[in-house]
GROMACS .gro file of C-alpha atoms in nm:
model
  464
    1MET     CA    1  -2.055   7.107   1.704
    2SER     CA    2  -2.291   7.009   1.414
    3GLY     CA    3  -2.367   6.658   1.360
    4PHE     CA    4  -2.326   6.432   1.045
    5VAL     CA    5  -2.593   6.322   0.809
    6HIS     CA    6  -2.579   6.060   0.546
    7SER     CA    7  -2.813   5.818   0.345
    8VAL     CA    8  -2.809   5.485   0.286
    9GLY     CA    9  -3.075   5.313   0.073
   10GLY     CA   10  -3.284   5.605   0.047
   11GLN     CA   11  -3.291   5.640   0.436
   12THR     CA   12  -3.107   5.931   0.569
   13TRP     CA   13  -2.954   5.894   0.932
   14ARG     CA   14  -2.823   6.189   1.135
   15PHE     CA   15  -2.559   6.138   1.431
   16ASP     CA   16  -2.544   6.429   1.695
   17SER     CA   17  -2.228   6.392   1.773
   18LEU     CA   18  -1.882   6.281   1.698
   19ARG     CA   19  -1.896   6.011   2.019
   20GLU     CA   20  -2.224   5.883   1.854
   21VAL     CA   21  -2.094   5.835   1.478
   22MET     CA   22  -1.795   5.643   1.636
   23ALA     CA   23  -2.024   5.435   1.838
   24LYS     CA   24  -2.292   5.346   1.570
   25ALA     CA   25  -1.961   5.286   1.311
   26SER     CA   26  -1.824   4.992   1.547
   27PRO     CA   27  -1.838   4.642   1.405
   28ALA     CA   28  -2.115   4.495   1.593
   29ARG     CA   29  -2.044   4.370   1.971
   30SER     CA   30  -2.230   4.259   2.239
   31GLY     CA   31  -2.082   4.517   2.478
   32ASP     CA   32  -2.199   4.824   2.295
   33ARG     CA   33  -2.556   4.687   2.261
   34LEU     CA   34  -2.555   4.630   2.659
   35ALA     CA   35  -2.413   5.014   2.661
   36GLY     CA   36  -2.698   5.143   2.429
   37VAL     CA   37  -2.482   5.296   2.212
   38ALA     CA   38  -2.456   5.061   1.937
   39ALA     CA   39  -2.617   5.087   1.558
   40GLY     CA   40  -2.978   4.959   1.563
   41SER     CA   41  -2.925   4.808   1.239
   42ASP     CA   42  -2.678   4.724   0.959
   43ALA     CA   43  -2.800   5.019   0.736
   44GLU     CA   44  -2.731   5.248   1.035
   45ARG     CA   45  -2.383   5.075   1.079
   46VAL     CA   46  -2.311   5.134   0.721
   47ALA     CA   47  -2.428   5.498   0.705
   48ALA     CA   48  -2.234   5.589   1.022
   49GLN     CA   49  -1.915   5.444   0.896
   50MET     CA   50  -1.983   5.625   0.566
   51ALA     CA   51  -2.008   5.946   0.766
   52LEU     CA   52  -1.719   5.875   0.982
   53ALA     CA   53  -1.505   5.822   0.662
   54ASP     CA   54  -1.563   6.180   0.567
   55ILE     CA   55  -1.469   6.352   0.883
   56PRO     CA   56  -1.116   6.531   0.904
   57LEU     CA   57  -0.892   6.419   1.139
   58LYS     CA   58  -0.831   6.774   1.279
   59ARG     CA   59  -1.202   6.742   1.423
   60PHE     CA   60  -1.032   6.495   1.705
   61LEU     CA   61  -0.836   6.775   1.810
   62ASP     CA   62  -1.140   6.979   1.860
   63GLU     CA   63  -1.402   6.783   1.998
   64ALA     CA   64  -1.302   6.569   2.272
   65LEU     CA   65  -1.497   6.247   2.328
   66ILE     CA   66  -1.495   6.265   2.704
   67PRO     CA   67  -1.454   6.628   2.831
   68TYR     CA   68  -1.084   6.773   2.901
   69GLU     CA   69  -1.191   6.935   3.253
   70SER     CA   70  -1.316   6.592   3.395
   71ASP     CA   71  -1.105   6.339   3.283
   72GLU     CA   72  -0.704   6.311   3.322
   73VAL     CA   73  -0.677   6.053   3.028
   74THR     CA   74  -0.844   6.308   2.795
   75ARG     CA   75  -0.587   6.550   2.948
   76LEU     CA   76  -0.265   6.311   2.876
   77ILE     CA   77  -0.394   6.266   2.502
   78ILE     CA   78  -0.431   6.660   2.394
   79ASP     CA   79  -0.140   6.773   2.610
   80THR     CA   80   0.093   6.524   2.467
   81HIS     CA   81  -0.023   6.511   2.118
   82ASP     CA   82   0.286   6.615   1.880
   83ARG     CA   83   0.140   6.841   1.608
   84GLN     CA   84   0.446   6.823   1.402
   85ALA     CA   85   0.406   6.469   1.379
   86PHE     CA   86   0.080   6.462   1.301
   87ALA     CA   87   0.144   6.717   1.003
   88PRO     CA   88   0.184   6.465   0.720
   89VAL     CA   89  -0.147   6.330   0.748
   90SER     CA   90  -0.311   6.635   0.911
   91HIS     CA   91  -0.516   6.737   0.585
   92LEU     CA   92  -0.670   6.379   0.580
   93THR     CA   93  -0.980   6.235   0.655
   94VAL     CA   94  -1.058   5.937   0.840
   95GLY     CA   95  -1.125   5.766   0.509
   96GLY     CA   96  -0.796   5.952   0.355
   97LEU     CA   97  -0.596   5.783   0.670
   98ARG     CA   98  -0.703   5.443   0.556
   99ASP     CA   99  -0.620   5.485   0.216
  100TRP     CA  100  -0.260   5.615   0.326
  101LEU     CA  101  -0.196   5.377   0.572
  102LEU     CA  102  -0.272   5.106   0.290
  103GLY     CA  103  -0.034   5.259   0.050
  104GLU     CA  104   0.330   5.221   0.001
  105ALA     CA  105   0.410   5.557   0.182
  106ALA     CA  106   0.303   5.423   0.470
  107ASP     CA  107   0.622   5.193   0.560
  108GLU     CA  108   0.817   5.093   0.906
  109THR     CA  109   0.967   5.430   0.904
  110SER     CA  110   0.686   5.677   0.833
  111LEU     CA  111   0.458   5.498   1.078
  112ARG     CA  112   0.724   5.492   1.381
  113ALA     CA  113   0.766   5.889   1.294
  114LEU     CA  114   0.359   5.921   1.260
  115ALA     CA  115   0.296   5.724   1.591
  116PRO     CA  116   0.326   6.048   1.869
  117GLY     CA  117   0.103   6.247   1.614
  118LEU     CA  118  -0.203   6.031   1.613
  119THR     CA  119  -0.460   6.030   1.870
  120PRO     CA  120  -0.633   5.691   2.005
  121GLU     CA  121  -0.956   5.808   1.877
  122MET     CA  122  -0.810   5.877   1.538
  123ALA     CA  123  -0.648   5.547   1.543
  124ALA     CA  124  -1.000   5.388   1.664
  125ALA     CA  125  -1.169   5.584   1.404
  126VAL     CA  126  -0.989   5.437   1.116
  127SER     CA  127  -0.982   5.076   1.252
  128LYS     CA  128  -1.376   5.099   1.231
  129ILE     CA  129  -1.395   5.147   0.841
  130MET     CA  130  -1.113   4.877   0.798
  131ARG     CA  131  -1.160   4.514   0.700
  132VAL     CA  132  -0.970   4.244   0.872
  133GLN     CA  133  -0.730   4.223   0.583
  134ASP     CA  134  -0.661   4.588   0.642
  135LEU     CA  135  -0.589   4.540   1.033
  136VAL     CA  136  -0.334   4.290   0.912
  137LEU     CA  137  -0.189   4.455   0.635
  138VAL     CA  138  -0.103   4.763   0.819
  139ALA     CA  139  -0.001   4.604   1.154
  140GLN     CA  140   0.248   4.408   0.987
  141LYS     CA  141   0.434   4.686   0.869
  142ILE     CA  142   0.492   4.842   1.192
  143ARG     CA  143   0.754   4.726   1.467
  144VAL     CA  144   0.780   4.868   1.820
  145VAL     CA  145   1.100   4.732   1.956
  146THR     CA  146   1.144   4.763   2.331
  147ARG     CA  147   1.412   4.626   2.585
  148PHE     CA  148   1.504   4.492   2.916
  149ARG     CA  149   1.691   4.172   2.937
  150ASN     CA  150   1.625   4.087   2.581
  151THR     CA  151   1.458   4.235   2.255
  152MET     CA  152   1.095   4.243   2.179
  153GLY     CA  153   0.898   4.305   1.898
  154LEU     CA  154   1.166   4.270   1.585
  155ARG     CA  155   1.077   4.171   1.249
  156GLY     CA  156   1.019   3.775   1.222
  157ARG     CA  157   0.998   3.740   1.577
  158MET     CA  158   0.709   3.610   1.801
  159SER     CA  159   0.775   3.594   2.179
  160THR     CA  160   0.564   3.432   2.444
  161ARG     CA  161   0.463   3.495   2.810
  162LEU     CA  162   0.514   3.185   2.980
  163GLN     CA  163   0.220   3.197   3.264
  164PRO     CA  164   0.278   2.910   3.538
  165ASN     CA  165  -0.030   2.995   3.753
  166HIS     CA  166  -0.144   2.773   4.017
  167PRO     CA  167  -0.442   2.770   4.218
  168THR     CA  168  -0.271   2.796   4.564
  169ASP     CA  169   0.075   2.919   4.440
  170ASP     CA  170   0.243   2.579   4.533
  171PRO     CA  171   0.608   2.628   4.438
  172ALA     CA  172   0.643   2.272   4.288
  173GLY     CA  173   0.360   2.323   4.070
  174ILE     CA  174   0.449   2.670   3.927
  175ALA     CA  175   0.844   2.527   3.894
  176ALA     CA  176   0.699   2.225   3.659
  177SER     CA  177   0.493   2.455   3.457
  178VAL     CA  178   0.790   2.671   3.403
  179LEU     CA  179   1.022   2.379   3.309
  180ASP     CA  180   0.762   2.253   3.059
  181GLY     CA  181   0.705   2.605   2.913
  182LEU     CA  182   1.095   2.669   2.868
  183LEU     CA  183   1.140   2.305   2.664
  184TYR     CA  184   0.875   2.437   2.431
  185GLY     CA  185   1.076   2.738   2.363
  186ASN     CA  186   0.855   2.964   2.593
  187GLY     CA  187   0.941   3.249   2.816
  188ASP     CA  188   1.116   3.507   2.629
  189ALA     CA  189   0.883   3.791   2.675
  190MET     CA  190   0.877   3.686   3.046
  191LEU     CA  191   0.770   3.460   3.322
  192GLY     CA  192   0.457   3.594   3.453
  193ILE     CA  193   0.238   3.468   3.737
  194ASN     CA  194  -0.114   3.578   3.816
  195PRO     CA  195  -0.091   3.505   4.210
  196ALA     CA  196  -0.381   3.340   4.379
  197THR     CA  197  -0.372   3.586   4.696
  198ASP     CA  198  -0.248   3.952   4.728
  199SER     CA  199  -0.052   3.863   5.042
  200LEU     CA  200   0.244   4.072   4.994
  201GLN     CA  201   0.477   3.788   5.161
  202SER     CA  202   0.338   3.542   4.917
  203ILE     CA  203   0.408   3.795   4.621
  204CYS     CA  204   0.798   3.819   4.718
  205THR     CA  205   0.842   3.471   4.748
  206LEU     CA  206   0.702   3.428   4.418
  207LEU     CA  207   0.943   3.696   4.306
  208GLU     CA  208   1.230   3.540   4.470
  209MET     CA  209   1.124   3.191   4.326
  210LEU     CA  210   1.123   3.317   3.974
  211ASP     CA  211   1.425   3.530   4.020
  212ALA     CA  212   1.643   3.196   4.111
  213ILE     CA  213   1.540   3.010   3.806
  214ILE     CA  214   1.613   3.277   3.595
  215GLN     CA  215   1.964   3.329   3.763
  216ARG     CA  216   2.033   2.959   3.820
  217TYR     CA  217   1.995   2.897   3.451
  218GLU     CA  218   2.106   3.234   3.324
  219ILE     CA  219   1.803   3.294   3.125
  220PRO     CA  220   1.780   3.604   2.909
  221THR     CA  221   1.430   3.703   3.045
  222GLN     CA  222   1.256   3.885   3.290
  223SER     CA  223   1.002   3.800   3.563
  224CYS     CA  224   0.623   3.951   3.680
  225VAL     CA  225   0.392   3.868   3.959
  226LEU     CA  226   0.069   4.045   3.846
  227THR     CA  227  -0.006   4.226   4.183
  228HIS     CA  228  -0.162   4.577   4.206
  229VAL     CA  229   0.106   4.844   4.127
  230THR     CA  230   0.124   4.960   4.502
  231SER     CA  231   0.203   4.625   4.577
  232SER     CA  232   0.484   4.595   4.348
  233ILE     CA  233   0.592   4.944   4.481
  234GLU     CA  234   0.596   4.795   4.882
  235ALA     CA  235   0.772   4.463   4.740
  236ILE     CA  236   1.072   4.677   4.599
  237ASN     CA  237   1.066   4.872   4.907
  238ARG     CA  238   1.121   4.557   5.076
  239GLY     CA  239   1.401   4.429   4.857
  240ALA     CA  240   1.231   4.184   4.640
  241PRO     CA  241   1.422   4.125   4.303
  242LEU     CA  242   1.106   4.285   4.100
  243ASP     CA  243   1.154   4.291   3.733
  244LEU     CA  244   0.863   4.439   3.546
  245VAL     CA  245   0.579   4.650   3.708
  246PHE     CA  246   0.251   4.523   3.656
  247GLN     CA  247  -0.064   4.701   3.625
  248SER     CA  248  -0.460   4.666   3.466
  249ILE     CA  249  -0.526   4.994   3.288
  250ALA     CA  250  -0.831   5.155   3.084
  251GLY     CA  251  -0.906   5.446   2.880
  252THR     CA  252  -1.084   5.668   3.138
  253GLU     CA  253  -0.997   5.843   3.437
  254ALA     CA  254  -1.285   5.660   3.632
  255ALA     CA  255  -1.227   5.299   3.478
  256ASN     CA  256  -0.883   5.345   3.629
  257ALA     CA  257  -1.014   5.465   3.963
  258SER     CA  258  -1.214   5.142   3.958
  259PHE     CA  259  -0.885   4.955   3.939
  260GLY     CA  260  -0.733   5.178   4.207
  261VAL     CA  261  -0.474   5.371   3.979
  262SER     CA  262  -0.444   5.699   3.847
  263LEU     CA  263  -0.172   5.861   3.646
  264SER     CA  264   0.027   5.960   3.931
  265ILE     CA  265   0.044   5.635   4.109
  266LEU     CA  266   0.142   5.470   3.765
  267GLN     CA  267   0.407   5.746   3.761
  268GLU     CA  268   0.515   5.617   4.099
  269GLY     CA  269   0.557   5.266   4.015
  270TYR     CA  270   0.737   5.342   3.691
  271GLU     CA  271   0.988   5.536   3.876
  272ALA     CA  272   0.997   5.224   4.179
  273GLY     CA  273   1.088   5.010   3.868
  274LEU     CA  274   1.341   5.240   3.719
  275SER     CA  275   1.502   5.268   4.063
  276GLN     CA  276   1.564   4.888   4.078
  277LYS     CA  277   1.807   4.907   3.753
  278ARG     CA  278   1.739   4.551   3.694
  279GLY     CA  279   1.748   4.571   3.299
  280THR     CA  280   2.047   4.490   3.114
  281LEU     CA  281   1.977   4.564   2.764
  282GLY     CA  282   1.715   4.853   2.836
  283ASP     CA  283   1.504   5.034   3.081
  284ASN     CA  284   1.156   4.948   2.931
  285LEU     CA  285   0.979   4.795   3.247
  286MET     CA  286   0.615   4.831   3.263
  287TYR     CA  287   0.379   4.570   3.197
  288PHE     CA  288  -0.002   4.675   3.104
  289GLU     CA  289  -0.265   4.464   3.034
  290THR     CA  290  -0.605   4.604   2.883
  291GLY     CA  291  -0.933   4.454   2.738
  292GLN     CA  292  -1.250   4.588   2.564
  293GLY     CA  293  -1.526   4.618   2.791
  294SER     CA  294  -1.341   4.699   3.142
  295ALA     CA  295  -1.475   5.078   3.108
  296LEU     CA  296  -1.817   4.969   3.093
  297SER     CA  297  -1.809   4.685   3.325
  298ALA     CA  298  -1.709   4.997   3.574
  299ASN     CA  299  -1.970   5.203   3.453
  300ALA     CA  300  -1.724   5.444   3.342
  301HIS     CA  301  -1.753   5.465   2.981
  302HIS     CA  302  -1.909   5.804   2.949
  303GLY     CA  303  -2.103   5.667   2.673
  304VAL     CA  304  -1.817   5.618   2.435
  305ASP     CA  305  -1.809   5.270   2.242
  306GLN     CA  306  -1.587   5.002   2.414
  307GLN     CA  307  -1.319   4.976   2.130
  308THR     CA  308  -1.274   5.363   2.138
  309CYS     CA  309  -1.237   5.333   2.519
  310GLU     CA  310  -1.012   5.072   2.465
  311THR     CA  311  -0.806   5.231   2.241
  312ARG     CA  312  -0.762   5.537   2.501
  313ALA     CA  313  -0.588   5.288   2.741
  314TYR     CA  314  -0.287   5.268   2.487
  315ALA     CA  315  -0.226   5.642   2.531
  316VAL     CA  316  -0.187   5.568   2.877
  317ALA     CA  317   0.018   5.294   2.827
  318ARG     CA  318   0.294   5.455   2.591
  319HIS     CA  319   0.324   5.736   2.820
  320PHE     CA  320   0.531   5.479   3.058
  321LYS     CA  321   0.748   5.353   2.767
  322PRO     CA  322   0.639   4.967   2.871
  323PHE     CA  323   0.816   4.667   2.773
  324LEU     CA  324   0.493   4.479   2.708
  325VAL     CA  325   0.124   4.548   2.665
  326ASN     CA  326  -0.100   4.259   2.662
  327THR     CA  327  -0.488   4.303   2.521
  328VAL     CA  328  -0.656   4.008   2.714
  329VAL     CA  329  -0.910   3.991   2.464
  330GLY     CA  330  -1.175   3.745   2.536
  331PHE     CA  331  -1.129   3.732   2.911
  332ILE     CA  332  -1.394   3.995   3.010
  333GLY     CA  333  -1.693   3.751   2.887
  334PRO     CA  334  -1.943   3.765   2.639
  335GLU     CA  335  -2.135   4.044   2.772
  336TYR     CA  336  -1.851   4.249   2.588
  337LEU     CA  337  -1.773   4.005   2.329
  338TYR     CA  338  -2.019   3.744   2.258
  339ASN     CA  339  -1.862   3.482   2.017
  340GLY     CA  340  -1.549   3.388   1.849
  341LYS     CA  341  -1.628   3.623   1.528
  342GLN     CA  342  -1.652   3.942   1.773
  343ILE     CA  343  -1.314   3.814   1.968
  344ILE     CA  344  -1.138   3.762   1.668
  345ARG     CA  345  -1.209   4.121   1.543
  346ALA     CA  346  -1.125   4.277   1.848
  347GLY     CA  347  -0.808   4.107   1.871
  348LEU     CA  348  -0.698   4.275   1.537
  349GLU     CA  349  -0.851   4.585   1.588
  350ASP     CA  350  -0.659   4.618   1.947
  351HIS     CA  351  -0.343   4.494   1.796
  352PHE     CA  352  -0.363   4.731   1.493
  353CYS     CA  353  -0.465   5.035   1.704
  354ALA     CA  354  -0.162   5.000   1.962
  355LYS     CA  355   0.080   4.936   1.691
  356LEU     CA  356  -0.039   5.262   1.515
  357LEU     CA  357   0.022   5.443   1.841
  358GLY     CA  358   0.348   5.325   1.885
  359VAL     CA  359   0.262   5.045   2.195
  360PRO     CA  360   0.443   4.739   2.208
  361MET     CA  361   0.129   4.509   2.173
  362GLY     CA  362   0.087   4.136   2.275
  363CYS     CA  363  -0.222   3.947   2.307
  364ASP     CA  364  -0.382   3.686   2.524
  365ILE     CA  365  -0.601   3.491   2.260
  366CYS     CA  366  -0.842   3.339   2.496
  367TYR     CA  367  -1.225   3.308   2.573
  368THR     CA  368  -1.426   3.249   2.892
  369ASN     CA  369  -1.612   2.907   2.928
  370HIS     CA  370  -1.948   3.071   2.877
  371ALA     CA  371  -1.856   3.246   2.553
  372GLU     CA  372  -1.965   3.117   2.202
  373ALA     CA  373  -1.631   3.057   2.122
  374ASP     CA  374  -1.378   2.769   2.088
  375GLN     CA  375  -1.036   2.661   2.047
  376ASP     CA  376  -1.072   2.693   1.643
  377ASP     CA  377  -1.141   3.070   1.682
  378MET     CA  378  -0.851   3.104   1.873
  379ASP     CA  379  -0.627   2.917   1.631
  380MET     CA  380  -0.770   3.142   1.366
  381LEU     CA  381  -0.672   3.481   1.548
  382LEU     CA  382  -0.349   3.329   1.640
  383THR     CA  383  -0.262   3.273   1.298
  384LEU     CA  384  -0.401   3.622   1.211
  385LEU     CA  385  -0.198   3.796   1.501
  386GLY     CA  386   0.124   3.583   1.380
  387VAL     CA  387   0.098   3.723   1.026
  388ALA     CA  388   0.031   4.071   1.146
  389GLY     CA  389   0.339   4.085   1.370
  390ILE     CA  390   0.222   4.041   1.723
  391ASN     CA  391   0.503   4.115   1.995
  392PHE     CA  392   0.388   3.819   2.204
  393ILE     CA  393   0.118   3.560   2.301
  394MET     CA  394   0.059   3.348   2.620
  395GLY     CA  395   0.168   3.028   2.670
  396ILE     CA  396  -0.001   2.808   2.956
  397PRO     CA  397   0.005   2.432   3.010
  398GLY     CA  398  -0.260   2.252   2.785
  399SER     CA  399  -0.417   2.640   2.701
  400ASP     CA  400  -0.645   2.587   3.010
  401ASP     CA  401  -0.553   2.839   3.322
  402VAL     CA  402  -0.620   2.627   3.615
  403MET     CA  403  -0.605   2.935   3.852
  404LEU     CA  404  -0.799   3.181   3.620
  405ASN     CA  405  -1.060   2.928   3.488
  406TYR     CA  406  -1.037   3.044   3.133
  407GLN     CA  407  -0.912   2.924   2.792
  408THR     CA  408  -0.601   3.055   2.638
  409THR     CA  409  -0.295   2.943   2.417
  410SER     CA  410  -0.073   2.666   2.486
  411PHE     CA  411   0.311   2.594   2.475
  412HIS     CA  412   0.253   2.394   2.150
  413ASP     CA  413   0.034   2.664   2.014
  414ALA     CA  414   0.323   2.906   2.003
  415LEU     CA  415   0.562   2.632   1.862
  416TYR     CA  416   0.291   2.582   1.600
  417ALA     CA  417   0.293   2.954   1.510
  418ARG     CA  418   0.663   3.003   1.485
  419GLN     CA  419   0.697   2.656   1.285
  420THR     CA  420   0.407   2.752   1.028
  421LEU     CA  421   0.497   3.128   0.996
  422GLY     CA  422   0.895   3.095   1.007
  423LEU     CA  423   0.878   3.323   1.348
  424ARG     CA  424   1.146   3.285   1.597
  425PRO     CA  425   1.184   3.408   1.972
  426ALA     CA  426   1.375   3.708   2.077
  427PRO     CA  427   1.737   3.695   1.982
  428GLU     CA  428   1.894   3.657   2.294
  429PHE     CA  429   1.659   3.396   2.413
  430GLU     CA  430   1.702   3.181   2.080
  431GLU     CA  431   2.082   3.205   2.165
  432TRP     CA  432   1.992   3.039   2.521
  433LEU     CA  433   1.752   2.796   2.362
  434ALA     CA  434   2.046   2.669   2.128
  435ARG     CA  435   2.313   2.656   2.384
  436MET     CA  436   2.063   2.473   2.614
  437GLU     CA  437   1.977   2.214   2.341
  438ILE     CA  438   1.609   2.307   2.401
  439LEU     CA  439   1.540   2.453   2.015
  440ARG     CA  440   1.712   2.462   1.685
  441GLN     CA  441   1.667   2.618   1.356
  442GLN     CA  442   1.652   2.392   1.051
  443ASP     CA  443   1.568   2.537   0.711
  444GLY     CA  444   1.476   2.890   0.912
  445ARG     CA  445   1.230   2.711   1.120
  446VAL     CA  446   1.221   2.635   1.494
  447GLN     CA  447   1.247   2.262   1.546
  448MET     CA  448   1.203   2.118   1.898
  449ALA     CA  449   1.496   1.937   2.025
  450SER     CA  450   1.486   1.554   1.977
  451GLN     CA  451   1.552   1.424   2.333
  452LEU     CA  452   1.576   1.609   2.687
  453PRO     CA  453   1.845   1.861   2.727
  454GLY     CA  454   2.094   1.729   3.001
  455ALA     CA  455   2.075   2.055   3.135
  456PHE     CA  456   1.717   2.002   3.289
  457ARG     CA  457   1.733   1.643   3.355
  458HIS     CA  458   1.839   1.690   3.719
  459ALA     CA  459   1.565   1.955   3.742
  460LEU     CA  460   1.274   1.710   3.606
  461ALA     CA  461   1.372   1.474   3.849
  462GLN     CA  462   1.370   1.698   4.142
  463LEU     CA  463   1.037   1.777   4.069
  464SER     CA  464   0.895   1.423   3.962
   0.00000   0.00000   0.00000
């Protein structure tokens, strides 16, 4: 394939491959500089973006960024591409796709039909030439709805994963966090614990504990213990009450191998989850987490920029019809996303690209303590993602995860977003909150109950 040439300010830039022009067109971020693939100047970045805008979308079907023969994610992308769904935009360039997405023809129905016709590389490419407001505008048109025990992704709704992590997996500490979160209307996406150990006995104990809470209070939600997919399979074999099957995934075969997974192992986990038949409304049961920089951190990026690698992970995710996918956007560290500006941009890119590909995306709006970011940055990203139609966010006591040692969003942050933007929990969970006298609707907005609901007074007394 021939290269790409573009001139800016009297200087001519040449990019030798589609992979290079994609990398050089990426908005600045520390991970691409670390990988040695970033543009050397703002002028070179603009030249690459202008060159990228003129590339026909069909080019992405002819030139694989990572060879088909050596990468099973590439094979999945190419082999499952729906040319009939692609037809309405097949004549467009990357820039033409941007214009079409921003236009009135791109509505919820047409975007849902288009999703299987787009490759991750196409989605990543168009995101690189979009402003923040473009990423928000297009994403809010798209709804990706999934079901297990309740319904995620409906318009006007924003759900939360209640994350009651504890540094020693102490049942009383976890129960206190669960109760606290429920009283703030958190937990409709799931009750999800990052376990402190990989002990299978401990994992099964946590699953049994969460299931007991859900069953006792008849909560229309689902649980998850974020252990390796092979541990989930073994827990299922032991009869543990496992709802959602978790796994971290990435956008290359080699990066997934660093997580100890492959497409065949994920398929085995998916089938094991289906065998449980624990969903009451649907059978979307996989929970995946991703994050820009994971392929680079495993030295498995093949010279591809980190945002494109990230978007390729969404092809893996959508293949298994997940209930939830979560970009843990600022968790990997400042080596990959240096500051609040880069984290905000990355979170909006991930959400936009995932939704465009038909993936039910949420976001762990977060940063590590050594990043050049603070909670004000997270408030901005939270608000932008709320406007953009994010499926779910995290809910953690005080926004400080005491087990994983990073900063994210609190129970109060979810309440802020719902009150400010007029968003509501999942409908089944909202009915439960009203029945339990935890939250109520007033003037179309979520309000907390004025006093502790009677149903939880006894539970609180047991914990104190």
